[in-house]
Short mmCIF file of C-alpha atoms in Angstrom, two decimals:
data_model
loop_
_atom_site.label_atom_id
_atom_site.label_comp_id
_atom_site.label_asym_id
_atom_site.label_seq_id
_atom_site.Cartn_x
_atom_site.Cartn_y
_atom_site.Cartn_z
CA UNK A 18 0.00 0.00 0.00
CA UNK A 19 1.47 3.59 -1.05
CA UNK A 20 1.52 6.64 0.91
CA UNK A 21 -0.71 9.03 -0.59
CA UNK A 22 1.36 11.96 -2.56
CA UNK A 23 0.85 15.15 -0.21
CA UNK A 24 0.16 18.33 -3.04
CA UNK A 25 1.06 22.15 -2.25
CA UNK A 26 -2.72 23.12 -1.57
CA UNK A 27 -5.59 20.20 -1.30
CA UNK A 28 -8.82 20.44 -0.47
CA UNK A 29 -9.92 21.33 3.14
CA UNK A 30 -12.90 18.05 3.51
CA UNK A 31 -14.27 17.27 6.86
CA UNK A 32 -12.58 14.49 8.20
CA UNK A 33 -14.50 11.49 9.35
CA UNK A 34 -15.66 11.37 12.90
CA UNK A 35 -15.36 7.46 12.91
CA UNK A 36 -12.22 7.66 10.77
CA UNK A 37 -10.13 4.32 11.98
CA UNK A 38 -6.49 5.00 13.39
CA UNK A 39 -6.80 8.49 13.57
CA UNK A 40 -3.64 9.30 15.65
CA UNK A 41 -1.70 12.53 16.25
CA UNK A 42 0.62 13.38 13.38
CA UNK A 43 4.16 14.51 14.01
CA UNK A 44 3.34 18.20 12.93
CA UNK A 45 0.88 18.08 15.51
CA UNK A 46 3.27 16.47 18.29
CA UNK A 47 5.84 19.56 17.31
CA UNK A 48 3.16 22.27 17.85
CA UNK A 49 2.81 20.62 21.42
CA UNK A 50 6.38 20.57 21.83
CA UNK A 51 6.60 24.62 20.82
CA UNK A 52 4.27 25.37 22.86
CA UNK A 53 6.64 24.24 25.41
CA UNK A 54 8.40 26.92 25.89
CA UNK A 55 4.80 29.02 26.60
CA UNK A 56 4.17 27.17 29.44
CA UNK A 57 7.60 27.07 31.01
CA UNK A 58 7.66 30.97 30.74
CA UNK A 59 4.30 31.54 32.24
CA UNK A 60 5.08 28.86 34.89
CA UNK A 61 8.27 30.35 36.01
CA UNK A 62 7.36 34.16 37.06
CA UNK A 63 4.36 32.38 39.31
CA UNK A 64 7.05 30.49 40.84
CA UNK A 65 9.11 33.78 41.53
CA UNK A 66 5.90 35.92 42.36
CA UNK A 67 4.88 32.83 45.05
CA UNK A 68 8.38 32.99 46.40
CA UNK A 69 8.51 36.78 46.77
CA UNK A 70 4.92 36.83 48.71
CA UNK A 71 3.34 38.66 45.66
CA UNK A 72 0.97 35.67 45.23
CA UNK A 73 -2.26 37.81 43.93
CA UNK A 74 -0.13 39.54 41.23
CA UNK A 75 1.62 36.22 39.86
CA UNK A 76 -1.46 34.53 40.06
CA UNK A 77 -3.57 36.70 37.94
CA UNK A 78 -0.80 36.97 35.70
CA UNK A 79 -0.39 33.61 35.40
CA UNK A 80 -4.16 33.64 34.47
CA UNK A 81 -4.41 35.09 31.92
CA UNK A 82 -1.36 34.17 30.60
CA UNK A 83 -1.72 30.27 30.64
CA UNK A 84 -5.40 31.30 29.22
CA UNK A 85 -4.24 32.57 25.79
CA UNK A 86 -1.59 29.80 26.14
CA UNK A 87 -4.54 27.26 26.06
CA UNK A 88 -7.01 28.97 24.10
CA UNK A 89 -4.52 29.02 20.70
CA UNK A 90 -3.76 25.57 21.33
CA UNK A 91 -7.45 24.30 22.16
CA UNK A 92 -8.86 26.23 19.16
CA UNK A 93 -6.07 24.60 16.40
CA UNK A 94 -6.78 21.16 18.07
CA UNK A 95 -10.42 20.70 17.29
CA UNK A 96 -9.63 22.32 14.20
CA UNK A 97 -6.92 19.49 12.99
CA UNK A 98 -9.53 17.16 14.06
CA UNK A 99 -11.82 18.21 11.99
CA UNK A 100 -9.60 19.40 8.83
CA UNK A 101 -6.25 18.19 8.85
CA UNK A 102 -5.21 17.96 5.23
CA UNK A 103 -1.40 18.05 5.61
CA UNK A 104 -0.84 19.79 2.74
CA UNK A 105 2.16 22.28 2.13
CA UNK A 106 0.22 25.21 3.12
CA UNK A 107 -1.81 23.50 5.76
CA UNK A 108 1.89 22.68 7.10
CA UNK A 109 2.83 26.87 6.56
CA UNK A 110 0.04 28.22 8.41
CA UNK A 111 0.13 26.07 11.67
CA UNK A 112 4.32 26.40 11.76
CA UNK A 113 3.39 30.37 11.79
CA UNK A 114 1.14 29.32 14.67
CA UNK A 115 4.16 28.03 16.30
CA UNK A 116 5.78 31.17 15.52
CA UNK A 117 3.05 33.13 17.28
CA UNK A 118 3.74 30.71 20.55
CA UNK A 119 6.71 31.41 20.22
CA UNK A 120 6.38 35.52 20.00
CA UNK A 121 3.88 35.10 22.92
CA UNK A 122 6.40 33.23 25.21
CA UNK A 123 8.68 36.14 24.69
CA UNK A 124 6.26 38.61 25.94
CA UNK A 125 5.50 36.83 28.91
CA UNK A 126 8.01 38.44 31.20
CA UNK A 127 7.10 41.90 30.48
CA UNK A 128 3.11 41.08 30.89
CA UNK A 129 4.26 40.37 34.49
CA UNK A 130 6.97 42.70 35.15
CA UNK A 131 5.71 45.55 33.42
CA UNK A 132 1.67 44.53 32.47
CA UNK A 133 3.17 45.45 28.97
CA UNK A 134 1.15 43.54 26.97
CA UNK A 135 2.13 44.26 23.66
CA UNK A 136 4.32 41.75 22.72
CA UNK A 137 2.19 39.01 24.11
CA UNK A 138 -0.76 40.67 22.53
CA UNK A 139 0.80 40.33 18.97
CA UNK A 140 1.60 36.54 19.47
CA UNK A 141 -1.66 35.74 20.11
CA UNK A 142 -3.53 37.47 17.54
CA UNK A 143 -0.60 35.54 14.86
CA UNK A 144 -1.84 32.93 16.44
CA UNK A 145 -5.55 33.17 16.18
CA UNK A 146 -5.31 35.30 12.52
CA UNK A 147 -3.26 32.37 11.28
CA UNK A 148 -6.12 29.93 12.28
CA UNK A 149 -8.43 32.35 10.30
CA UNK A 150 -6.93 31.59 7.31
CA UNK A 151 -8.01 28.04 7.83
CA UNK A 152 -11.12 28.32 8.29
CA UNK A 153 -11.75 30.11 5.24
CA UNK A 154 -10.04 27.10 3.73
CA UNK A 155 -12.68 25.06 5.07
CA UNK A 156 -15.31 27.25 4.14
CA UNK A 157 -14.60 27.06 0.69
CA UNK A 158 -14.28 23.63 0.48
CA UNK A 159 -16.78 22.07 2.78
CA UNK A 160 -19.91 23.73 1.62
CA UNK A 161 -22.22 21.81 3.97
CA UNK A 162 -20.41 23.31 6.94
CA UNK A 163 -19.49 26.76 5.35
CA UNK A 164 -21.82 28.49 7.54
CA UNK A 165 -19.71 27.04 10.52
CA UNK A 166 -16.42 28.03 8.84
CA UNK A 167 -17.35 31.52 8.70
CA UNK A 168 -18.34 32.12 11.79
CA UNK A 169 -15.24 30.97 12.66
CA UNK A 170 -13.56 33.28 10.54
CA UNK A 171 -15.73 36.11 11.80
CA UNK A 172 -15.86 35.68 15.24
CA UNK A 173 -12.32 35.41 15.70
CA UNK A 174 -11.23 38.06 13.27
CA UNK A 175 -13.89 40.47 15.45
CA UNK A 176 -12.29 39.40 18.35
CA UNK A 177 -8.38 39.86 17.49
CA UNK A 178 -9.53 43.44 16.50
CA UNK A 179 -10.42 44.06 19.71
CA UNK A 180 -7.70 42.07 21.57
CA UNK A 181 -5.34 44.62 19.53
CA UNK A 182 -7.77 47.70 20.60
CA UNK A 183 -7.28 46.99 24.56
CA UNK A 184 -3.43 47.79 23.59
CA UNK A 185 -5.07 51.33 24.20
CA UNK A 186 -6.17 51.19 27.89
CA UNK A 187 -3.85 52.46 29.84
CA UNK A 188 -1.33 49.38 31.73
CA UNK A 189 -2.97 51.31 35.59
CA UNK A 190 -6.21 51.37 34.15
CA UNK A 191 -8.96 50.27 36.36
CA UNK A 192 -10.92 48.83 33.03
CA UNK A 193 -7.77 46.31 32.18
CA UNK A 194 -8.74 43.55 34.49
CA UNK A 195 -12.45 43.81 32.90
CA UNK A 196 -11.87 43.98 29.27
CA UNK A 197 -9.94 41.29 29.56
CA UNK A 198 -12.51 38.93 31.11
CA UNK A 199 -14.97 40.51 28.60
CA UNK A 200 -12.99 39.18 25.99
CA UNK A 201 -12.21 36.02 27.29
CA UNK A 202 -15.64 35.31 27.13
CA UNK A 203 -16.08 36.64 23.91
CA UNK A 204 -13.81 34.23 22.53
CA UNK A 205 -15.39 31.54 24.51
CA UNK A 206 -18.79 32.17 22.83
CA UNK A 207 -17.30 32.08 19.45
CA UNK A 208 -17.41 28.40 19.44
CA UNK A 209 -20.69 28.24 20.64
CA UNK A 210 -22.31 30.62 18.31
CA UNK A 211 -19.85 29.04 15.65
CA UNK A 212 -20.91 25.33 16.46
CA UNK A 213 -24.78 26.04 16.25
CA UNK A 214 -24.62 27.30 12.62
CA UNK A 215 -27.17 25.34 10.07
CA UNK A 216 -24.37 23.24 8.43
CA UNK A 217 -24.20 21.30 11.56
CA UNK A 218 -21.20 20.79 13.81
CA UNK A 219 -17.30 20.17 12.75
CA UNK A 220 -16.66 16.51 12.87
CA UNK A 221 -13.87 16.09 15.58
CA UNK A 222 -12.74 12.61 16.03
CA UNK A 223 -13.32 11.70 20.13
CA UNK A 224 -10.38 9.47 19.93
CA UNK A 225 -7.96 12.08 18.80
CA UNK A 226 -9.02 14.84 20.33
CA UNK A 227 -8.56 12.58 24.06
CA UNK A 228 -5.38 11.58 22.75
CA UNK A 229 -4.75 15.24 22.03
CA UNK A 230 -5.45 16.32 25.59
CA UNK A 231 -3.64 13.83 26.99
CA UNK A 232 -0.39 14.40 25.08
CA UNK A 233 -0.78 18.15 26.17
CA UNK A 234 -1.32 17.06 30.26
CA UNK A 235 1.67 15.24 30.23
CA UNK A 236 3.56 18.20 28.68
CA UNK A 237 2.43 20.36 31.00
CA UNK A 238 3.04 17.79 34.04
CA UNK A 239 6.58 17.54 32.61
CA UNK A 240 7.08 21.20 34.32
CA UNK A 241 6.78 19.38 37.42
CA UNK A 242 9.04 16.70 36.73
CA UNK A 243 11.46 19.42 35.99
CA UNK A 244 10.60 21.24 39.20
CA UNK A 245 11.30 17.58 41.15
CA UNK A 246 14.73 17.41 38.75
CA UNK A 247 15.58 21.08 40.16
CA UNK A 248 15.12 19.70 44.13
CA UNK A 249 17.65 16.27 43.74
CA UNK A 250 20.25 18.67 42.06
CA UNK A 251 19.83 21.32 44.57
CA UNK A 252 20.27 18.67 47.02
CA UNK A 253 23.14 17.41 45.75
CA UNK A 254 24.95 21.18 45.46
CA UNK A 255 23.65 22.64 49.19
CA UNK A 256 25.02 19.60 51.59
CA UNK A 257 23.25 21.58 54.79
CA UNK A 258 19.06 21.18 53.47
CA UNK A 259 20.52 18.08 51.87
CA UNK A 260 17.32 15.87 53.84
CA UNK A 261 14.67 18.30 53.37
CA UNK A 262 15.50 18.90 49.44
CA UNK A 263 15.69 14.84 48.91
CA UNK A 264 12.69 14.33 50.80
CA UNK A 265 10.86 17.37 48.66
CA UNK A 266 11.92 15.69 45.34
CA UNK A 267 10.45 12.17 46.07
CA UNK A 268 7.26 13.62 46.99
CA UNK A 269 7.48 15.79 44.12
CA UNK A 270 7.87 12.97 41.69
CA UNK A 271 5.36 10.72 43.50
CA UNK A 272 2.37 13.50 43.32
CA UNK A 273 3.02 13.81 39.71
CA UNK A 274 3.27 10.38 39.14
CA UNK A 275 0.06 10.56 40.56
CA UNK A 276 -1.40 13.37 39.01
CA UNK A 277 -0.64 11.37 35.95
CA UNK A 278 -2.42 8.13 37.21
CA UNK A 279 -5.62 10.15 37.60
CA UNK A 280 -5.80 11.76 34.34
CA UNK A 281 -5.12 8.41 32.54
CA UNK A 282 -7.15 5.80 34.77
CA UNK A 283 -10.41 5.76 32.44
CA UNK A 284 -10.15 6.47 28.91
CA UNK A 285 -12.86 9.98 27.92
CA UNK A 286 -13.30 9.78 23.90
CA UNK A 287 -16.95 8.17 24.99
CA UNK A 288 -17.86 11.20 27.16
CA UNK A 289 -17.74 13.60 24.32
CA UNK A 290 -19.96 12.64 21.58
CA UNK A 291 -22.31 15.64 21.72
CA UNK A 292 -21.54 19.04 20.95
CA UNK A 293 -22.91 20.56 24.58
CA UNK A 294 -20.34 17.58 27.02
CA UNK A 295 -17.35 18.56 24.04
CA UNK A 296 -17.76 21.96 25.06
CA UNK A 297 -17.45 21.57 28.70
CA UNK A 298 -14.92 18.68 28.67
CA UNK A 299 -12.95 20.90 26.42
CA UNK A 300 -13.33 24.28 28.54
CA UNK A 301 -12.76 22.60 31.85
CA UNK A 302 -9.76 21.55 30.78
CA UNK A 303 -7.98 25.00 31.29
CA UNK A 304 -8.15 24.28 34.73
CA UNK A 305 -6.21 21.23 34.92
CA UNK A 306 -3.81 22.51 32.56
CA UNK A 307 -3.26 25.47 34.50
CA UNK A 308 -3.45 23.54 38.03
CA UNK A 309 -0.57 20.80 36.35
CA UNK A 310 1.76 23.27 35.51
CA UNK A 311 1.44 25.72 38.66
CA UNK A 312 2.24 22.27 40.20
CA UNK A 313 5.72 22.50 38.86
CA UNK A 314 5.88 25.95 39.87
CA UNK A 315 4.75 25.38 43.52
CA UNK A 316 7.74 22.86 43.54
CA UNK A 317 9.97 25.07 42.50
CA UNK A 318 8.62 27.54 45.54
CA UNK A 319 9.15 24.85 48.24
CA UNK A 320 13.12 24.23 46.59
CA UNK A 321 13.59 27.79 47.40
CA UNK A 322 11.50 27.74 50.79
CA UNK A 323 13.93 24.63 51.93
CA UNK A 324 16.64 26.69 50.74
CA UNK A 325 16.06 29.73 52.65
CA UNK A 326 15.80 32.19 49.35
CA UNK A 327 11.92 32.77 49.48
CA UNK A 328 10.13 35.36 51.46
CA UNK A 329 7.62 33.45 52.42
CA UNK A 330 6.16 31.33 55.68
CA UNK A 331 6.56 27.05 55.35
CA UNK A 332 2.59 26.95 55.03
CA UNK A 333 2.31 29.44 52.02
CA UNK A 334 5.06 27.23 50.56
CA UNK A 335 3.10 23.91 51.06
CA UNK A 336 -0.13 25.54 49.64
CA UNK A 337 1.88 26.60 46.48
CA UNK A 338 1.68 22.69 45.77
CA UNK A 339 -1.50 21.89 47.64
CA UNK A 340 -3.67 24.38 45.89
CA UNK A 341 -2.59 23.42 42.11
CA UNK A 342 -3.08 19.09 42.89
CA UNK A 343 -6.88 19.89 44.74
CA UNK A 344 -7.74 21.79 41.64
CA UNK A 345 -6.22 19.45 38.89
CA UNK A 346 -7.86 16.57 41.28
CA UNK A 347 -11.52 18.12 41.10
CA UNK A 348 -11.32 18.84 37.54
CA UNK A 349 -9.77 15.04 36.89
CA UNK A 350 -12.77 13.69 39.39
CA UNK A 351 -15.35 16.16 37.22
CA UNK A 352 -14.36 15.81 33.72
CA UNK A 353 -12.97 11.91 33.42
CA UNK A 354 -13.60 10.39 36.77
CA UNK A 355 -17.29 10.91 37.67
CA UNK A 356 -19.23 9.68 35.06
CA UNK A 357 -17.50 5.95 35.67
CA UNK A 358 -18.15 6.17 39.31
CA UNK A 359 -21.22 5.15 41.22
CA UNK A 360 -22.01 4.52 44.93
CA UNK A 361 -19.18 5.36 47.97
CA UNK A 362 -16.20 5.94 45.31
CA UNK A 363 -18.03 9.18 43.90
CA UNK A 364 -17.07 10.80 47.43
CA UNK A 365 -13.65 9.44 46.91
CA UNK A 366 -12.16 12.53 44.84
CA UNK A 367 -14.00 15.42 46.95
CA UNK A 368 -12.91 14.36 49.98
CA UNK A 369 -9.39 14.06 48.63
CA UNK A 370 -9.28 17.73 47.60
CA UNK A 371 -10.52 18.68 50.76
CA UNK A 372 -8.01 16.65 52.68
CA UNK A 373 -5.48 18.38 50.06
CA UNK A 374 -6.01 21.83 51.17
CA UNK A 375 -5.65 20.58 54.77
CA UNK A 376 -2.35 19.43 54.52
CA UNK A 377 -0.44 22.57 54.67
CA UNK A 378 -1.54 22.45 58.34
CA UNK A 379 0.66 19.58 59.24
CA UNK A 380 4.25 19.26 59.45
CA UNK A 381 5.56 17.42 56.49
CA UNK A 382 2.95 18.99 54.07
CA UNK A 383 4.49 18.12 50.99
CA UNK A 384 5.20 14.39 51.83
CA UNK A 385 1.82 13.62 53.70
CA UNK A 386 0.21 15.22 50.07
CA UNK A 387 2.10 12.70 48.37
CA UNK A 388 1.05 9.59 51.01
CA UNK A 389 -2.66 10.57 50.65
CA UNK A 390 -2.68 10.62 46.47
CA UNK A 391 -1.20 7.31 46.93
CA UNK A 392 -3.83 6.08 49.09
CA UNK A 393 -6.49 7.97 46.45
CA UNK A 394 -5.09 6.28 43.55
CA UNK A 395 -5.18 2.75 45.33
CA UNK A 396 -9.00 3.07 46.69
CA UNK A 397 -9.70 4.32 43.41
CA UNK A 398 -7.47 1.37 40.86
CA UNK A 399 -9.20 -1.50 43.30
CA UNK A 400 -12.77 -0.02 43.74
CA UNK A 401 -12.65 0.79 39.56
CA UNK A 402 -12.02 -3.31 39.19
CA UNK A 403 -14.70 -4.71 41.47
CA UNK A 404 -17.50 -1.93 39.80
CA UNK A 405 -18.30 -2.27 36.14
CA UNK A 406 -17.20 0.91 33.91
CA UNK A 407 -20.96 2.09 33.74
CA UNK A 408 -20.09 4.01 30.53
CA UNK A 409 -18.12 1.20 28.58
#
C-alpha cells in the first residue's frame, strides 16, 4: 500500500468522525512541543511571584497568561480534528502558529513585570489570525459546513480586532482587568455561536481529540518533573538542606506520578460525543492545565523555601503545591472520573481535595500530600475493578 502523494494546496474536507487510526501526526506532536516553551515561561514568574509573597499579582498573571496559552492551542486542536489535510500550506500556516507561541512566550516576562502587553498581545492574535486563514479554507471547500467556517472566521477576526484595541487602555487602568474577562468570554462564545450554525457541527474525532489532551497534560506535568529534577540537584549542590530537598523531590515525583495516574485511569473519547459535554470537557480543561503546571511551579517555591531564598512562611510554601493538585484533582474527578463512578467511590475525589487543602496544616505537608494521592489512587485502581465501567 502507497503513501498518498501530499500536493502544495488540497482540499480542506471534513474528516471522518469514525475515521479508523486516527492518531496525532508529528506536525501536531511539534506544535505541542513549541508550545513548550509558553508554558515554562508563564510557569516560572508564578514560581518567583509565590516565592517573593506577591501571590495575587503572579497569580492573575499567570491567568491570563496560561489562558491565551490554552485557548490558541485548544482552538487549532479541534480544528486538525476536523480538517487536517497536511498539505504544504496546511503545514505553513500552523508552523506560523508556532511562531506566534513562540512571539507570545517572549512577551510573557514583560506582561508580568511591566503589564506590557504588547508583545504578548501580537503573538496571540498571529496565532488566532493564522487559524483564520483556515477556516476560510474550510469554508470554501466544505460547503455543507461553510456556515460554521465563517463564523469561525468572523468571530475570531472580530475578536483579534479588539484584543489589539485593549493595547489602548492604559497598563494602571482600572478597566484592564475587565476587558480582559470581557474578551475572554467573547472568545469563549465564538465556538458556541460558531458550532450552532445550520451546516451542523465540525466533525472532531473523540479518539484524537482525548489523545490530544492527553499528550498536552503530560507536557504540562513535565514542568513538574522538571521542578522535582531542580530539588535532587539542589540537594546534591547545598550539603546543609541536603534531607529536606531529597525528601521534597520524592514527593514531588510521586504526586506527579500521581497526578498522571488520575488523568489516565479511564479512557474519555466516549464522554464527548455531543456538541454541549465537548464543550465543557474541552473548557474545563484549562483548569487542569493550569493547576498541572502551577504544580511544577509550587515545587519550585518549596526548593527555594527549603533553601532559605523565598520570602515566604513554610505553610504558604506547602499551599503553592497543595492548591494546584486539589484543583487538577476536582477537575480530573469532574471531567474523566465521575461519570464511571457510582455509589461510595463518587465521594472518593472530593474528599481528597478537601483533605489536600488541609495538609499545609501539618508538618511534612508536601510528603503527607504525596502519602494521601497514593492512598487515592489505590481506593480508586481496586474499587474501579470490582464496579463495572458504567459508561463502557
Amino acid at each position: 500500500m502507497t503513501s498518498p502523494v501530499r500536493t502544495f494546496l488540497a482540499p480542506m474536507r471534513a474528516r471522518s468522525a469514525d475515521e479508523p487510526h486516527r492518531v496525532s501526526t508529528p506536525l501536531e506532536l511539534f506544535f505541542d512541543l513549541c508550545f513548550v516553551v509558553a508554558v515554562a515561561q508563564a510557569a516560572l514568574p508564578l514560581h518567583h511571584s509565590i516565592a517573593e509573597h506577591h501571590v495575587g499579582h503572579g497569580l492573575y498573571g499567570y491567568l491570563t497568561v496560561f489562558f491565551a496559552i490554552w485557548w490558541a492551542w485548544m482552538n487549532f486542536t479541534w480544528f486538525a480534528s476536523a480538517y487536517d489535510t497536511d498539505d504544504d500550506v496546511y503545514r505553513i500556516t500552523t508552523l506560523v502558529q508556532i511562531a506566534g507561541a513562540l512571539v507570545l512566550a517572549a512577551g510573557v516576562e514583560a506582561a508580568f513585570e511591566r503589564t506590557d502587553f504588547l508583545v504578548i498581545t501580537v503573538g496571540y492574535v498571529i496565532m488566532r489570525l493564522a487559524l483564520v486563514s483556515q477556516w476560510l479554507r474550510a469554508a470554501r471547500s466544505d460547503p455543507p459546513r461553510r456556515a460554521t467556517a465563517y463564523r469561525y472566521a468572523v468571530g475570531v477576526t472580530a475578536v483579534q480586532v479588539l484584543w489589539l484595541l485593549r493595547l489602548l487602555i492604559p497598563h494602571d487602568s482600572p478597566w484592564i482587568t475587565p476587558a480582559f474577562v470581557a474578551l475572554a468570554i467573547l472568545e469563549l462564545a465564538v465556538p458556541v455561536w460558531a458550532e450552532a450554525a445550520p451546516g451542523g457541527p465540525t466533525t472532531y474525532h473523540p479518539h484524537h481529540i482525548t489523545e490530544r489532551y492527553g499528550l498536552f497534560t503530560i507536557i504540562v506535568l513535565g514542568e513538574a518533573v522538571l521542578s522535582a529534577t531542580v530539588a535532587f540537584q539542589s540537594a546534591f549542590d547545598e550539603g546543609e538542606h541536603e534531607f529536606p530537598l531529597i525528601s521534597l523531590a520524592i514527593s514531588g515525583i510521586v504526586i506527579v506520578f500521581a497526578l498522571w495516574w488520575t488523568y489516565f485511569d479511564r479512557s474519555a473519547h466516549n464522554l464527548i460525543t455531543r456538541l454541549r459535554t465537548s464543550l465543557m470537557w474541552g473548557y474545563g480543561h484549562y483548569f487542569i492545565f493550569a493547576a498541572a503546571a502551577a504544580v511544577g511551579a509550587g515545587i519550585g517555591v518549596n526548593v527555594d523555601y527549603a533553601t532559605h531564598h523565598a520570602e515566604i512562611s513554610r505553610t504558604v510554601a506547602a499551599y503553592a503545591i497543595a492548591v494546584p493538585v486539589a484543583v487538577y484533582l476536582f477537575f480530573v474527578w469532574l471531567l474523566h472520573i465521575r461519570p464511571h463512578q457510582r455509589g461510595l467511590l463518587l465521594a472518593t475525589y472530593p474528599v481528597g481535595v478537601v483533605l489536600c487543602l488541609l495538609t499545609p496544616l501539618v508538618p511534612g505537608s508536601v510528603e503527607v500530600l504525596a502519602v494521601l494521592l497514593v492512598v487515592l489512587v489505590a481506593v480508586n485502581s481496586m474499587g474501579a475493578r470490582r464496579v463495572p465501567d458504567p459508561i463502557a
